[in-house]
Structures are given as C-alpha cells and as structure tokens.
Coordinates of C-alpha atoms in Angstrom, one line a residue:
X1138 CA -0.6 -23.2 -8.4
X1139 CA -2.8 -22.2 -11.4
X1140 CA -1.8 -20.0 -14.3
X1141 CA -3.2 -16.5 -14.1
X1142 CA -6.5 -16.1 -15.8
X1143 CA -7.2 -12.6 -17.1
X1144 CA -10.9 -11.9 -16.7
X1145 CA -10.9 -8.4 -18.0
X1146 CA -9.1 -5.2 -18.6
X1147 CA -10.6 -2.1 -17.1
X1148 CA -10.0 1.3 -18.8
X1149 CA -9.1 4.1 -16.3
X1150 CA -9.7 7.6 -17.7
X1151 CA -8.1 10.7 -16.0
X1152 CA -8.6 14.3 -16.7
X1153 CA -4.9 15.1 -17.1
X1154 CA -1.9 13.3 -18.7
X1155 CA 0.6 13.7 -15.8
X1156 CA 3.2 10.9 -15.8
X1157 CA 3.4 11.5 -12.0
X1158 CA -0.1 10.1 -11.9
X1159 CA -0.8 7.7 -14.7
X1160 CA 2.8 6.5 -14.9
X1161 CA 3.2 6.1 -11.2
X1162 CA 0.1 4.4 -9.9
X1163 CA 0.9 2.7 -6.6
X1164 CA -2.4 1.9 -4.8
X1165 CA -6.0 1.3 -5.5
X1166 CA -9.1 0.6 -3.4
X1167 CA -12.8 0.0 -4.3
X1168 CA -15.6 1.4 -2.2
X1169 CA -19.1 0.0 -1.9
X1170 CA -20.6 2.7 -4.2
X1171 CA -18.4 1.3 -7.0
X1172 CA -15.8 4.1 -7.0
X1173 CA -12.2 3.3 -7.5
X1174 CA -9.7 5.3 -5.4
X1175 CA -6.1 5.5 -6.6
X1176 CA -2.9 6.9 -5.3
X1177 CA 0.5 7.8 -6.8
X1178 CA 3.9 7.5 -5.1
X1179 CA 4.8 10.9 -6.5
X1180 CA 1.9 13.0 -5.3
X1181 CA 0.0 14.2 -2.2
X1182 CA -3.5 13.6 -3.4
X1183 CA -6.0 10.7 -3.8
X1184 CA -7.9 10.3 -7.1
X1185 CA -11.5 9.0 -7.5
X1186 CA -12.8 7.4 -10.7
X1187 CA -16.5 6.5 -11.1
X1188 CA -18.0 3.8 -13.3
X1189 CA -19.1 5.2 -16.7
X1190 CA -20.0 2.0 -18.5
X1191 CA -19.0 -1.7 -18.2
X1192 CA -15.2 -1.9 -18.2
X1193 CA -14.6 1.9 -18.1
X1194 CA -14.0 4.3 -15.2
X1195 CA -13.7 8.0 -15.5
X1196 CA -15.3 11.3 -14.1
X1197 CA -12.0 11.9 -12.4
X1198 CA -11.9 13.9 -9.2
X1199 CA -8.7 14.9 -7.3
X1200 CA -8.7 15.3 -3.5
X1201 CA -5.7 16.7 -1.6
X1202 CA -4.9 14.9 1.6
X1203 CA -4.0 18.1 3.3
X1204 CA -7.7 19.1 3.1
X1205 CA -8.4 16.4 5.7
X1206 CA -5.3 16.0 7.8
X1207 CA -2.3 18.3 8.3
X1208 CA 0.8 17.6 6.3
X1209 CA 4.3 18.7 7.4
X1210 CA 5.4 20.3 4.1
X1211 CA 4.8 19.9 0.3
X1212 CA 7.0 16.9 -0.1
X1213 CA 5.6 13.7 -1.6
X1214 CA 3.7 11.2 0.6
X1215 CA 5.0 8.2 -1.4
X1216 CA 1.5 6.6 -1.2
X1217 CA 2.0 2.9 -1.3
X1218 CA -1.1 1.4 0.1
X1219 CA -4.9 2.0 0.3
X1220 CA -7.9 0.2 1.7
X1221 CA -11.5 0.9 2.6
X1222 CA -13.1 -0.4 5.8
X1223 CA -16.1 0.6 7.9
X1224 CA -16.6 4.0 6.3
X1225 CA -13.0 5.0 6.1
X1226 CA -10.5 5.2 3.3
X1227 CA -7.1 4.3 4.7
X1228 CA -3.8 5.6 3.1
X1229 CA -0.2 4.8 4.1
X1230 CA 3.1 6.3 3.0
X1231 CA 6.2 4.3 2.6
X1232 CA 7.8 5.5 5.9
X1233 CA 11.2 5.0 4.0
X1234 CA 14.4 6.9 3.6
X1235 CA 15.8 7.4 0.1
X1236 CA 19.3 7.8 -1.4
X1237 CA 19.7 10.3 -4.1
X1238 CA 20.1 9.1 -7.7
X1239 CA 23.1 9.8 -10.0
X1240 CA 22.1 12.1 -12.8
X1241 CA 24.8 10.8 -15.2
X1242 CA 26.4 14.2 -15.9
X1243 CA 29.4 14.6 -13.6
X1244 CA 31.0 11.6 -11.9
X1245 CA 32.2 13.5 -8.9
X1246 CA 28.7 15.0 -8.3
X1247 CA 27.1 11.7 -8.8
X1248 CA 29.3 10.0 -6.2
X1249 CA 28.4 12.8 -3.8
X1250 CA 24.7 12.3 -4.5
X1251 CA 25.0 8.5 -3.8
X1252 CA 26.2 9.4 -0.3
X1253 CA 23.2 11.6 0.5
X1254 CA 20.3 10.1 2.4
X1255 CA 17.0 11.9 3.3
X1256 CA 13.4 11.2 4.1
X1257 CA 10.5 13.3 2.9
X1258 CA 8.6 14.1 6.1
X1259 CA 5.2 13.3 4.6
X1260 CA 6.2 9.7 4.0
X1261 CA 5.6 8.9 7.7
X1262 CA 1.8 9.0 7.1
X1263 CA -0.9 6.6 8.1
X1264 CA -4.3 8.3 7.7
X1265 CA -8.0 7.4 7.6
X1266 CA -10.6 9.7 5.8
X1267 CA -14.4 9.2 6.1
X1268 CA -16.2 8.6 2.8
X1269 CA -19.7 9.9 2.6
X1270 CA -21.8 9.3 -0.5
X1271 CA -18.6 8.9 -2.6
X1272 CA -16.9 12.0 -1.2
X1273 CA -14.1 12.3 1.3
X1274 CA -15.1 14.4 4.3
X1275 CA -13.4 15.7 7.5
X1276 CA -16.2 14.1 9.6
X1277 CA -19.7 12.7 9.3
X1278 CA -22.2 10.8 11.3
X1279 CA -22.2 7.0 11.1
X1280 CA -24.9 5.2 9.1
X1281 CA -26.5 3.7 12.2
X1282 CA -28.5 5.5 14.9
X1283 CA -25.7 5.2 17.6
X1284 CA -24.9 8.8 17.4
X1285 CA -21.2 8.1 16.7
X1286 CA -19.1 10.1 14.2
X1287 CA -16.4 9.2 11.8
X1288 CA -13.6 11.7 11.5
X1289 CA -10.3 12.0 9.7
X1290 CA -7.2 11.3 11.7
X1291 CA -3.5 10.5 11.2
X1292 CA -1.0 8.5 13.2
X1293 CA 0.6 10.8 15.7
X1294 CA 3.9 12.4 14.7
X1295 CA 6.9 12.5 17.1
X1296 CA 10.0 14.7 17.1
X1297 CA 11.9 12.2 15.0
X1298 CA 9.2 10.5 12.9
X1299 CA 5.9 8.9 14.2
X1300 CA 4.7 6.6 16.9
X1301 CA 5.1 3.4 14.7
X1302 CA 8.8 4.1 13.7
X1303 CA 9.7 5.2 17.3
X1304 CA 8.2 1.9 18.6
X1305 CA 10.0 -0.2 16.0
X1306 CA 13.4 1.2 17.0
X1307 CA 13.4 -1.3 19.9
X1308 CA 12.4 -4.3 17.8
X1309 CA 15.0 -7.1 17.5
X1310 CA 14.4 -7.6 13.8
X1311 CA 13.5 -4.1 12.5
X1312 CA 15.1 -1.8 14.9
X1313 CA 18.6 -1.9 13.3
X1314 CA 17.1 -0.9 10.0
X1315 CA 15.2 2.0 11.5
X1316 CA 18.2 3.3 13.6
X1317 CA 20.6 3.0 10.6
X1318 CA 18.1 5.1 8.4
X1319 CA 18.8 2.6 5.7
X1320 CA 17.2 3.7 2.4
X1321 CA 14.4 1.6 0.9
X1322 CA 16.4 0.7 -2.2
X1323 CA 19.1 -0.7 0.1
X1324 CA 16.8 -3.2 1.8
X1325 CA 15.7 -0.6 4.3
X1326 CA 12.3 -0.4 5.9
X1327 CA 9.7 0.4 3.2
X1328 CA 5.9 0.0 3.7
X1329 CA 4.1 -1.0 0.5
X1330 CA 1.1 -2.9 1.6
X1331 CA -2.0 -2.0 3.6
X1332 CA -5.1 -4.1 4.5
X1333 CA -7.7 -3.2 7.2
X1334 CA -10.3 -5.4 8.8
X1335 CA -12.2 -4.0 11.8
X1336 CA -9.6 -2.6 14.2
X1337 CA -6.7 -4.6 12.8
X1338 CA -4.3 -3.0 10.3
X1339 CA -1.7 -4.9 8.4
X1340 CA 1.2 -3.1 6.9
X1341 CA 3.3 -5.1 4.3
X1342 CA 7.0 -4.4 4.0
X1343 CA 8.8 -4.4 0.7
X1344 CA 11.9 -4.4 2.9
X1345 CA 13.7 -5.4 4.8
X1346 CA 13.6 -9.0 3.7
X1347 CA 15.5 -11.1 6.2
X1348 CA 17.2 -14.2 4.9
X1349 CA 14.4 -14.5 2.3
X1350 CA 11.6 -13.8 4.8
X1351 CA 9.2 -10.9 4.2
X1352 CA 7.4 -9.2 7.0
X1353 CA 3.9 -7.9 7.6
X1354 CA 3.3 -5.7 10.7
X1355 CA 0.0 -5.8 12.5
X1356 CA -1.2 -2.9 14.6
X1357 CA -4.4 -1.5 16.1
X1358 CA -5.1 2.2 16.6
X1359 CA -7.4 4.4 18.7
X1360 CA -8.3 7.9 17.9
X1361 CA -8.8 11.2 19.8
X1362 CA -11.2 14.0 18.8
X1363 CA -8.1 16.0 17.8
X1364 CA -7.6 13.8 14.8
X1365 CA -4.7 11.9 16.2
X1366 CA -4.3 8.1 16.0
X1367 CA -2.2 6.3 18.7
X1368 CA -1.1 2.7 18.8
X1369 CA -3.4 0.6 21.0
X1370 CA -1.8 -1.9 23.4
X1371 CA -2.5 -5.5 22.3
X1372 CA -3.5 -8.4 24.5
X1373 CA 0.1 -9.4 25.1
X1374 CA 1.1 -5.9 26.2
X1375 CA 2.9 -5.0 23.0
X1376 CA 1.9 -2.5 20.3
X1377 CA 2.4 -4.6 17.2
X1378 CA 2.8 -8.1 15.9
X1379 CA 5.0 -9.4 13.1
X1380 CA 4.0 -12.0 10.5
X1381 CA 7.0 -13.5 8.7
X1382 CA 6.2 -15.1 5.3
X1383 CA 8.4 -17.0 2.8
X1384 CA 7.5 -15.4 -0.6
X1385 CA 10.4 -17.1 -2.4
X1386 CA 12.7 -14.3 -1.4
X1387 CA 10.3 -11.5 -2.5
X1388 CA 9.1 -8.6 -0.4
X1389 CA 5.5 -7.5 0.1
X1390 CA 4.3 -5.1 -2.6
X1391 CA 0.6 -4.9 -1.6
X1392 CA -2.1 -6.6 0.6
X1393 CA -5.9 -6.9 0.5
X1394 CA -8.5 -9.1 2.3
X1395 CA -10.5 -11.8 0.6
X1396 CA -12.9 -13.1 3.2
X1397 CA -10.7 -13.8 6.3
X1398 CA -7.6 -14.5 4.1
X1399 CA -5.0 -12.0 3.3
X1400 CA -4.0 -11.8 -0.4
X1401 CA -0.3 -10.9 -0.7
X1402 CA 1.4 -9.5 -3.7
X1403 CA 5.1 -10.4 -3.6
X1404 CA 7.7 -8.6 -5.7
X1405 CA 11.3 -7.7 -5.8
X1406 CA 12.8 -5.7 -2.9
X1407 CA 15.2 -2.9 -3.2
X1408 CA 15.6 -1.7 -6.9
X1409 CA 15.5 -5.1 -8.6
X1410 CA 13.6 -6.2 -11.6
X1411 CA 12.0 -9.6 -11.2
X1412 CA 9.0 -11.9 -11.0
X1413 CA 5.9 -10.9 -9.1
X1414 CA 3.6 -13.5 -7.5
X1415 CA 0.2 -13.5 -5.7
X1416 CA -0.2 -15.5 -2.5
X1417 CA -3.0 -16.4 -0.1
X1418 CA -2.3 -16.2 3.7
X1419 CA -5.2 -18.2 5.2
X1420 CA -7.2 -17.2 8.3
X1421 CA -4.8 -14.4 9.3
X1422 CA -7.3 -13.0 11.8
X1423 CA -7.2 -16.2 13.9
X1424 CA -3.6 -15.5 15.1
X1425 CA -2.8 -13.2 18.0
X1426 CA 0.9 -13.7 18.3
X1427 CA 4.0 -13.3 16.0
X1428 CA 3.9 -15.9 13.3
X1429 CA 6.1 -17.5 10.6
X1430 CA 4.9 -19.4 7.6
X1431 CA 6.4 -21.0 4.5
X1432 CA 4.8 -22.8 1.6
X1433 CA 4.8 -26.1 3.4
X1434 CA 2.8 -24.8 6.4
X1435 CA -0.6 -25.2 4.7
X1436 CA -1.3 -21.6 5.6
X1437 CA 0.6 -19.8 2.9
X1438 CA -0.3 -20.7 -0.7
X1439 CA 1.1 -19.5 -4.0
X1440 CA -1.8 -18.6 -6.3
X1441 CA -0.2 -17.5 -9.5
X1442 CA 2.6 -15.6 -11.2
X1443 CA 1.9 -12.3 -12.7
X1444 CA 3.0 -11.7 -16.3
X1445 CA 6.5 -10.2 -16.2
X1446 CA 8.1 -7.6 -18.4
X1447 CA 11.5 -6.2 -17.6
X1448 CA 11.4 -2.4 -17.1
X1449 CA 7.6 -2.1 -17.2
X1450 CA 4.3 -3.1 -15.7
X1451 CA 5.4 -3.2 -12.0
X1452 CA 2.3 -4.4 -10.1
X1453 CA 1.7 -2.1 -7.2
X1454 CA -2.0 -1.9 -6.2
X1455 CA -4.6 -4.6 -5.5
X1456 CA -8.3 -4.5 -4.8
X1457 CA -11.1 -7.1 -5.1
X1458 CA -13.1 -6.5 -8.2
X1459 CA -15.9 -9.1 -9.0
X1460 CA -16.1 -9.8 -12.7
X1461 CA -18.4 -12.0 -14.7
X1462 CA -19.7 -13.6 -11.5
X1463 CA -16.1 -14.6 -10.5
X1464 CA -14.0 -13.5 -7.7
X1465 CA -11.7 -11.0 -9.3
X1466 CA -8.5 -9.2 -8.3
X1467 CA -7.7 -5.8 -9.9
X1468 CA -4.0 -5.0 -10.3
X1469 CA -2.8 -1.5 -11.2
X1470 CA 0.8 -0.9 -12.4
X1471 CA 3.7 1.5 -11.9
X1472 CA 5.9 2.2 -15.0
X1473 CA 3.2 0.9 -17.3
X1474 CA 4.1 -0.6 -20.7
X1475 CA 3.2 1.8 -23.6
X1476 CA 0.7 -0.8 -24.8
X1477 CA -1.2 -0.4 -21.5
X1478 CA -1.8 3.3 -22.3
X1479 CA -4.2 3.8 -25.2
X1480 CA -4.0 7.6 -24.8
X1481 CA -2.0 10.1 -22.7
X1482 CA -4.9 10.3 -20.2
X1483 CA -5.9 6.6 -19.9
X1484 CA -4.5 3.3 -18.8
X1485 CA -5.7 -0.3 -18.5
X1486 CA -5.8 -2.1 -15.2
X1487 CA -6.0 -5.9 -15.2
X1488 CA -8.6 -8.1 -13.4
X1489 CA -7.4 -11.7 -12.7
X1490 CA -9.5 -14.6 -11.5
X1491 CA -8.8 -15.1 -7.8
X1492 CA -8.5 -18.8 -7.1
X1493 CA -9.1 -20.3 -3.7

C-alpha cells in the first residue's frame, strides 16, 4: 500500500449556496466532453459543471430527473451513485429505509421518532439518461449509422418497491434485510456505489456488511420502448450475482472502473465515523459467478487510506480524472470541512494519484 498522493485540488463553482447541494455531494461522474456531473443525497436533480480554466469547473446547470423519467412524488431520491457509459448517464438511489432522528427537544417525542421507519419512494430508483452534446435528453440517435436510439429509462417499479428489491427478498444473504425493512443506519440494505461497463451494472452496498464482508451486486438490464428497465436473466438462470469483499470491515461507499478493474471506496457502515480506504478489485469482468475475495487472494488490493477528519470530509463520490499525465481519481465529499469551502458557492474536490 502506498500513501495517498494528492495530485491536485479542483474548484467546483455552483450558482447557489444551498447546503443541500454543496454540503451533501454524494456522487460524481465525468463525461467525454469534460463535464462533471454531480448528485446530492438530498435532492431530485443532477448538476452539470463545465471546465472554465485549468483546475476550475463552473457554468452550473441543474436538470431535474423528473424531466426524463417519472418520479413517484417529490421526496428525495437519495442519489448515491453515478456513472457514464455508452452515451448514458446512470444514477442510482440508495433503495434504503430510514429511521427518524431525535430532535433533542422532548424525550418522549424523540423516543417515538426512533421507533418510526419509512422509505421515501423515490429512493428505489435506477435510471439511465442519454447525454447528447453535454445535455441530458429523453432520447436521441446513436453516434453510429445503425439507426438505433438511446432513450431514458428506469428500473420497473412494483407494488412494494422495484424489481431489484423484490428479487432480493428471496436471497439467502440479503433477503432478511429487505423483508425486515431494516434502516440503512441500522446495517440495512443501502446502495452507495454504481459502476457500469457495457451491459454489466455493479451496485456497491454500504450495508449490510456480513461478518466484516461487504457486498457488490451485479445485474444486467434490458429496456422497452416505454422507458422501463427489467432485469435480464444471466447465463446461470439467475438475475443477479454477488461479489463479497473483505474491506477490513468497511462497507462500499462508491465504485468506478479503471480499465477492467473496479476501484472500490470503502467506508464506515451505518452511522459510524471512521477511516476510508481505496481498493482495487482486479479483472472483475472475468467472473461470471458469485465470488468472495480478501486481501490475500491477489485479486483485492488496498491502494491507500484517505485522509480522515472526524465529523467532516466524508468521501462519497469517485470518478477517473487524469491529471498531470497521471491516472487520477477525483473524490468529492459529503459534510465538507469548512476549509474545503472557499466561498458559500464553491468547494474543492481532491484528485489523488491512482496506483496500479
């Protein structure tokens, strides 16, 4: 393991000073035109920043996801992962339940609040949106001459939730957590990572962590012209795979591809404060069955520890960001330290050298 090497800090400039945005960044993706796309776990929109000069992004544009796919209500999506692949920007919500927080005013009322569990319906969202010349669109032609079209679509909802959660109810590892409706901060199911390569979609779970093992779910989807995504049957007849990884007891907080390897951000599960580490999972695309890897396997490698500050700078989003002719990894943060915010409308993201 090498020490983290900070290649650069990138200034992100927004057009408003909302703490729901700048203070709650939870996902980032970079598209081939150089744009950065960001999401907040408190909003129902995606944000685009364009390069203004070396090390500075701005010209902020906001796009509401409901303009491209139907949302159930006006509740938060709890955006936790983003990726760009083959003309589509992919966005995933946490799919989690939540327990109400005490307010610190009346003990009796706070005890009652701690017993209340709910899920914002929009959290059960996995969506793809075509990007055309830097703009999200409902549909567009592909860049080749095949006559195909790209179109926005979301994973099909069901009466209770969506196809993914309904399928996982029968799983021997994850089913009990889905059926119990265990909140994310109680080690319940909580999607916080998303990486897409071709037709393979990897969803990293912050929880549950099972006896110290974190889990990434792999699925494939197919779309109908009505804008619905369904789960494709895999070669073994199932609709998903599970990849168990030993991240030193941490859950998965984000994923991104580097070549054929999966870069994994490990961080505390539930509501804990603690160290965050970056791992490399080698040649993940070569595996077509459920897998289990630890640090001695030669497949999973700890790359570096992120700087750690209690109560601030919770790493949430990853995207590749070449810098000074080096392979760079951009990290954006939830609950940023005040020193990371030079103004009410700007924040610094970090770019670390990405070792092999």
